[in-house]
PDB file of N, CA and C in Angstrom:
ATOM      1  N   MET A   1     -87.277  43.876  49.609  1.00  0.00           N
ATOM      2  CA  MET A   1     -89.070  43.741  48.962  1.00  0.00           C
ATOM      3  C   MET A   1     -89.603  44.739  49.945  1.00  0.00           C
ATOM      4  N   THR A   2     -90.489  45.234  49.614  1.00  0.00           N
ATOM      5  CA  THR A   2     -91.734  45.921  49.848  1.00  0.00           C
ATOM      6  C   THR A   2     -93.029  45.940  50.213  1.00  0.00           C
ATOM      7  N   TYR A   3     -93.592  45.521  51.013  1.00  0.00           N
ATOM      8  CA  TYR A   3     -94.879  44.913  51.344  1.00  0.00           C
ATOM      9  C   TYR A   3     -95.968  46.122  51.189  1.00  0.00           C
ATOM     10  N   ILE A   4     -96.600  46.275  50.851  1.00  0.00           N
ATOM     11  CA  ILE A   4     -97.956  47.382  51.104  1.00  0.00           C
ATOM     12  C   ILE A   4     -98.696  46.639  51.314  1.00  0.00           C
ATOM     13  N   LEU A   5     -99.388  47.278  52.415  1.00  0.00           N
ATOM     14  CA  LEU A   5    -100.478  47.165  53.211  1.00  0.00           C
ATOM     15  C   LEU A   5    -102.025  47.046  52.531  1.00  0.00           C
ATOM     16  N   LYS A   6    -102.778  46.346  51.892  1.00  0.00           N
ATOM     17  CA  LYS A   6    -104.073  46.781  51.693  1.00  0.00           C
ATOM     18  C   LYS A   6    -104.929  46.966  52.718  1.00  0.00           C
ATOM     19  N   LYS A   7    -105.523  47.531  52.767  1.00  0.00           N
ATOM     20  CA  LYS A   7    -107.141  47.471  53.168  1.00  0.00           C
ATOM     21  C   LYS A   7    -108.468  47.846  52.740  1.00  0.00           C
ATOM     22  N   CYS A   8    -109.572  47.330  53.939  1.00  0.00           N
ATOM     23  CA  CYS A   8    -111.184  47.670  52.995  1.00  0.00           C
ATOM     24  C   CYS A   8    -111.118  49.147  53.395  1.00  0.00           C
ATOM     25  N   SER A   9    -111.844  49.863  52.113  1.00  0.00           N
ATOM     26  CA  SER A   9    -111.959  51.266  51.784  1.00  0.00           C
ATOM     27  C   SER A   9    -113.147  51.481  52.679  1.00  0.00           C
ATOM     28  N   LYS A  10    -114.198  50.665  53.136  1.00  0.00           N
ATOM     29  CA  LYS A  10    -115.527  50.782  53.553  1.00  0.00           C
ATOM     30  C   LYS A  10    -115.184  50.565  55.280  1.00  0.00           C
ATOM     31  N   CYS A  11    -114.529  49.363  55.546  1.00  0.00           N
ATOM     32  CA  CYS A  11    -114.634  48.921  56.816  1.00  0.00           C
ATOM     33  C   CYS A  11    -113.126  49.295  57.612  1.00  0.00           C
ATOM     34  N   GLY A  12    -112.141  49.459  56.945  1.00  0.00           N
ATOM     35  CA  GLY A  12    -110.636  49.503  56.975  1.00  0.00           C
ATOM     36  C   GLY A  12    -109.922  48.063  57.520  1.00  0.00           C
ATOM     37  N   LYS A  13    -110.950  46.966  57.580  1.00  0.00           N
ATOM     38  CA  LYS A  13    -109.836  45.886  57.506  1.00  0.00           C
ATOM     39  C   LYS A  13    -108.562  45.513  56.689  1.00  0.00           C
ATOM     40  N   GLU A  14    -107.692  45.316  57.198  1.00  0.00           N
ATOM     41  CA  GLU A  14    -106.940  44.871  56.753  1.00  0.00           C
ATOM     42  C   GLU A  14    -107.199  43.318  55.693  1.00  0.00           C
ATOM     43  N   PHE A  15    -106.505  43.371  54.620  1.00  0.00           N
ATOM     44  CA  PHE A  15    -107.015  42.630  53.898  1.00  0.00           C
ATOM     45  C   PHE A  15    -106.290  40.992  54.176  1.00  0.00           C
ATOM     46  N   ASP A  16    -107.203  40.003  53.951  1.00  0.00           N
ATOM     47  CA  ASP A  16    -106.288  38.655  54.728  1.00  0.00           C
ATOM     48  C   ASP A  16    -105.822  37.722  53.198  1.00  0.00           C
ATOM     49  N   MET A  17    -105.576  36.746  52.734  1.00  0.00           N
ATOM     50  CA  MET A  17    -105.373  36.003  51.192  1.00  0.00           C
ATOM     51  C   MET A  17    -106.618  35.932  51.043  1.00  0.00           C
ATOM     52  N   TRP A  18    -107.741  35.829  51.216  1.00  0.00           N
ATOM     53  CA  TRP A  18    -108.939  35.862  50.761  1.00  0.00           C
ATOM     54  C   TRP A  18    -109.039  36.957  49.952  1.00  0.00           C
ATOM     55  N   ASP A  19    -109.047  38.066  50.607  1.00  0.00           N
ATOM     56  CA  ASP A  19    -109.066  39.786  50.412  1.00  0.00           C
ATOM     57  C   ASP A  19    -108.692  39.975  49.175  1.00  0.00           C
ATOM     58  N   LEU A  20    -107.228  39.273  49.353  1.00  0.00           N
ATOM     59  CA  LEU A  20    -106.059  39.994  48.176  1.00  0.00           C
ATOM     60  C   LEU A  20    -106.348  39.005  47.064  1.00  0.00           C
ATOM     61  N   GLN A  21    -106.971  37.667  47.250  1.00  0.00           N
ATOM     62  CA  GLN A  21    -106.939  36.800  46.113  1.00  0.00           C
ATOM     63  C   GLN A  21    -108.204  37.610  45.103  1.00  0.00           C
ATOM     64  N   GLU A  22    -109.022  37.911  45.517  1.00  0.00           N
ATOM     65  CA  GLU A  22    -110.757  38.160  45.184  1.00  0.00           C
ATOM     66  C   GLU A  22    -110.163  39.370  44.463  1.00  0.00           C
ATOM     67  N   ASN A  23    -109.562  40.469  45.005  1.00  0.00           N
ATOM     68  CA  ASN A  23    -108.695  41.860  44.347  1.00  0.00           C
ATOM     69  C   ASN A  23    -110.003  42.634  43.890  1.00  0.00           C
ATOM     70  N   PHE A  24    -111.528  43.018  44.507  1.00  0.00           N
ATOM     71  CA  PHE A  24    -112.099  43.378  44.333  1.00  0.00           C
ATOM     72  C   PHE A  24    -112.233  45.006  44.474  1.00  0.00           C
ATOM     73  N   SER A  25    -111.431  45.681  43.295  1.00  0.00           N
ATOM     74  CA  SER A  25    -111.132  46.807  43.393  1.00  0.00           C
ATOM     75  C   SER A  25    -111.722  48.028  42.209  1.00  0.00           C
ATOM     76  N   ILE A  26    -112.057  49.021  42.355  1.00  0.00           N
ATOM     77  CA  ILE A  26    -112.363  50.250  41.571  1.00  0.00           C
ATOM     78  C   ILE A  26    -111.814  51.260  41.542  1.00  0.00           C
ATOM     79  N   HIS A  27    -110.689  51.539  40.162  1.00  0.00           N
ATOM     80  CA  HIS A  27    -109.712  52.805  40.368  1.00  0.00           C
ATOM     81  C   HIS A  27    -110.045  53.510  38.986  1.00  0.00           C
ATOM     82  N   LYS A  28    -110.672  54.661  39.077  1.00  0.00           N
ATOM     83  CA  LYS A  28    -111.027  55.635  38.141  1.00  0.00           C
ATOM     84  C   LYS A  28    -111.396  56.732  38.147  1.00  0.00           C
ATOM     85  N   GLN A  29    -111.328  57.654  37.224  1.00  0.00           N
ATOM     86  CA  GLN A  29    -111.671  58.998  38.004  1.00  0.00           C
ATOM     87  C   GLN A  29    -113.030  59.410  37.635  1.00  0.00           C
ATOM     88  N   ILE A  30    -113.691  60.215  38.491  1.00  0.00           N
ATOM     89  CA  ILE A  30    -115.287  60.450  38.193  1.00  0.00           C
ATOM     90  C   ILE A  30    -115.817  61.363  37.222  1.00  0.00           C
ATOM     91  N   GLY A  31    -116.700  60.989  36.424  1.00  0.00           N
ATOM     92  CA  GLY A  31    -116.790  62.514  35.559  1.00  0.00           C
ATOM     93  C   GLY A  31    -117.905  63.270  36.315  1.00  0.00           C
ATOM     94  N   TYR A  32    -118.548  63.881  35.541  1.00  0.00           N
ATOM     95  CA  TYR A  32    -119.389  65.108  35.792  1.00  0.00           C
ATOM     96  C   TYR A  32    -120.872  64.368  36.532  1.00  0.00           C
ATOM     97  N   GLY A  33    -121.676  64.912  37.090  1.00  0.00           N
ATOM     98  CA  GLY A  33    -123.135  64.639  37.934  1.00  0.00           C
ATOM     99  C   GLY A  33    -123.018  64.071  38.779  1.00  0.00           C
ATOM    100  N   SER A  34    -121.661  64.300  39.380  1.00  0.00           N
ATOM    101  CA  SER A  34    -121.756  63.527  40.973  1.00  0.00           C
ATOM    102  C   SER A  34    -120.998  64.729  41.729  1.00  0.00           C
ATOM    103  N   LEU A  35    -121.084  64.451  43.497  1.00  0.00           N
ATOM    104  CA  LEU A  35    -120.455  65.418  43.991  1.00  0.00           C
ATOM    105  C   LEU A  35    -118.865  64.943  44.042  1.00  0.00           C
ATOM    106  N   TYR A  36    -118.621  64.210  43.475  1.00  0.00           N
ATOM    107  CA  TYR A  36    -116.998  64.125  43.646  1.00  0.00           C
ATOM    108  C   TYR A  36    -116.705  64.272  41.958  1.00  0.00           C
ATOM    109  N   ASP A  37    -117.166  65.048  41.195  1.00  0.00           N
ATOM    110  CA  ASP A  37    -116.460  65.481  39.804  1.00  0.00           C
ATOM    111  C   ASP A  37    -114.637  65.975  40.050  1.00  0.00           C
ATOM    112  N   GLY A  38    -114.422  65.019  38.517  1.00  0.00           N
ATOM    113  CA  GLY A  38    -113.072  65.016  38.748  1.00  0.00           C
ATOM    114  C   GLY A  38    -112.110  64.596  39.827  1.00  0.00           C
ATOM    115  N   GLU A  39    -112.409  63.943  40.984  1.00  0.00           N
ATOM    116  CA  GLU A  39    -111.839  63.278  42.002  1.00  0.00           C
ATOM    117  C   GLU A  39    -111.540  62.008  41.271  1.00  0.00           C
ATOM    118  N   TYR A  40    -110.488  61.172  42.097  1.00  0.00           N
ATOM    119  CA  TYR A  40    -110.012  60.047  41.515  1.00  0.00           C
ATOM    120  C   TYR A  40    -110.317  59.184  42.194  1.00  0.00           C
ATOM    121  N   LEU A  41    -111.175  58.006  42.166  1.00  0.00           N
ATOM    122  CA  LEU A  41    -111.698  57.048  42.724  1.00  0.00           C
ATOM    123  C   LEU A  41    -110.760  55.605  42.993  1.00  0.00           C
ATOM    124  N   LYS A  42    -110.380  55.514  44.062  1.00  0.00           N
ATOM    125  CA  LYS A  42    -109.507  54.308  44.733  1.00  0.00           C
ATOM    126  C   LYS A  42    -110.189  53.452  45.502  1.00  0.00           C
ATOM    127  N   LEU A  43    -111.392  52.731  45.130  1.00  0.00           N
ATOM    128  CA  LEU A  43    -112.054  51.976  46.213  1.00  0.00           C
ATOM    129  C   LEU A  43    -111.843  50.124  45.884  1.00  0.00           C
ATOM    130  N   ASP A  44    -111.164  49.803  47.619  1.00  0.00           N
ATOM    131  CA  ASP A  44    -110.969  48.505  47.362  1.00  0.00           C
ATOM    132  C   ASP A  44    -111.583  47.900  48.592  1.00  0.00           C
ATOM    133  N   LEU A  45    -112.476  46.702  48.413  1.00  0.00           N
ATOM    134  CA  LEU A  45    -113.339  46.244  48.843  1.00  0.00           C
ATOM    135  C   LEU A  45    -112.571  44.680  49.853  1.00  0.00           C
ATOM    136  N   CYS A  46    -113.459  44.392  50.932  1.00  0.00           N
ATOM    137  CA  CYS A  46    -112.790  43.014  51.489  1.00  0.00           C
ATOM    138  C   CYS A  46    -114.032  42.276  51.272  1.00  0.00           C
ATOM    139  N   CYS A  47    -113.673  40.929  50.979  1.00  0.00           N
ATOM    140  CA  CYS A  47    -115.221  39.799  50.641  1.00  0.00           C
ATOM    141  C   CYS A  47    -116.453  40.114  51.103  1.00  0.00           C
ATOM    142  N   LYS A  48    -115.917  40.235  52.989  1.00  0.00           N
ATOM    143  CA  LYS A  48    -117.356  40.483  53.298  1.00  0.00           C
ATOM    144  C   LYS A  48    -118.130  42.167  52.855  1.00  0.00           C
ATOM    145  N   CYS A  49    -117.344  43.222  52.907  1.00  0.00           N
ATOM    146  CA  CYS A  49    -117.864  44.492  52.140  1.00  0.00           C
ATOM    147  C   CYS A  49    -118.028  44.148  51.222  1.00  0.00           C
ATOM    148  N   MET A  50    -117.934  43.762  50.130  1.00  0.00           N
ATOM    149  CA  MET A  50    -118.613  43.037  48.561  1.00  0.00           C
ATOM    150  C   MET A  50    -119.479  42.538  48.840  1.00  0.00           C
ATOM    151  N   ASP A  51    -120.035  41.343  49.010  1.00  0.00           N
ATOM    152  CA  ASP A  51    -121.074  40.739  49.395  1.00  0.00           C
ATOM    153  C   ASP A  51    -121.890  41.779  50.054  1.00  0.00           C
ATOM    154  N   GLU A  52    -122.092  42.684  51.183  1.00  0.00           N
ATOM    155  CA  GLU A  52    -122.918  43.216  51.938  1.00  0.00           C
ATOM    156  C   GLU A  52    -123.184  44.451  50.635  1.00  0.00           C
ATOM    157  N   LEU A  53    -122.215  45.082  50.051  1.00  0.00           N
ATOM    158  CA  LEU A  53    -122.766  45.970  48.760  1.00  0.00           C
ATOM    159  C   LEU A  53    -123.570  44.780  47.986  1.00  0.00           C
ATOM    160  N   ILE A  54    -123.252  43.824  47.359  1.00  0.00           N
ATOM    161  CA  ILE A  54    -124.130  43.171  46.252  1.00  0.00           C
ATOM    162  C   ILE A  54    -125.410  43.182  46.928  1.00  0.00           C
ATOM    163  N   ASP A  55    -125.706  42.673  47.784  1.00  0.00           N
ATOM    164  CA  ASP A  55    -127.096  42.508  48.578  1.00  0.00           C
ATOM    165  C   ASP A  55    -127.773  43.688  48.753  1.00  0.00           C
ATOM    166  N   ALA A  56    -127.254  44.763  48.822  1.00  0.00           N
ATOM    167  CA  ALA A  56    -128.001  46.070  48.747  1.00  0.00           C
ATOM    168  C   ALA A  56    -128.107  46.684  47.543  1.00  0.00           C
ATOM    169  N   CYS A  57    -128.097  46.260  46.481  1.00  0.00           N
ATOM    170  CA  CYS A  57    -128.004  46.912  45.099  1.00  0.00           C
ATOM    171  C   CYS A  57    -129.382  46.419  45.326  1.00  0.00           C
ATOM    172  N   LYS A  58    -130.481  47.356  44.688  1.00  0.00           N
ATOM    173  CA  LYS A  58    -131.958  47.352  44.262  1.00  0.00           C
ATOM    174  C   LYS A  58    -132.347  45.978  42.590  1.00  0.00           C
ATOM    175  N   VAL A  59    -131.072  46.234  42.001  1.00  0.00           N
ATOM    176  CA  VAL A  59    -130.262  45.918  40.686  1.00  0.00           C
ATOM    177  C   VAL A  59    -129.280  44.873  40.880  1.00  0.00           C
ATOM    178  N   SER A  60    -129.661  43.531  40.714  1.00  0.00           N
ATOM    179  CA  SER A  60    -128.646  42.645  40.593  1.00  0.00           C
ATOM    180  C   SER A  60    -127.676  42.981  40.279  1.00  0.00           C
ATOM    181  N   PRO A  61    -126.471  43.104  40.661  1.00  0.00           N
ATOM    182  CA  PRO A  61    -125.073  43.170  39.468  1.00  0.00           C
ATOM    183  C   PRO A  61    -124.613  42.150  38.709  1.00  0.00           C
ATOM    184  N   ILE A  62    -124.955  40.833  39.571  1.00  0.00           N
ATOM    185  CA  ILE A  62    -124.454  39.351  38.949  1.00  0.00           C
ATOM    186  C   ILE A  62    -125.264  39.378  38.030  1.00  0.00           C
ATOM    187  N   GLN A  63    -124.621  38.690  36.949  1.00  0.00           N
ATOM    188  CA  GLN A  63    -124.753  38.505  35.752  1.00  0.00           C
ATOM    189  C   GLN A  63    -124.321  37.072  35.573  1.00  0.00           C
ATOM    190  N   ASP A  64    -125.148  36.473  34.554  1.00  0.00           N
ATOM    191  CA  ASP A  64    -125.085  35.021  34.289  1.00  0.00           C
ATOM    192  C   ASP A  64    -124.033  34.753  33.398  1.00  0.00           C
ATOM    193  N   THR A  65    -123.079  34.029  33.077  1.00  0.00           N
ATOM    194  CA  THR A  65    -121.911  34.170  32.484  1.00  0.00           C
ATOM    195  C   THR A  65    -122.367  32.621  30.934  1.00  0.00           C
TER     196      THR A  65
END
């Protein structure tokens, strides 16, 4: 069995069981209007960096369910 090491794209921390369980990831091709037109984005964040990203947003990405 092969184990794939997963690390946070922002801080480089190796994911622990909580980060793996949360699985906060964005994987998609970037469209036009960005410095990275046409590139493929693979963003994986640990829980701490996910919290920091949410806290840094001017418009809250947290929605009531």
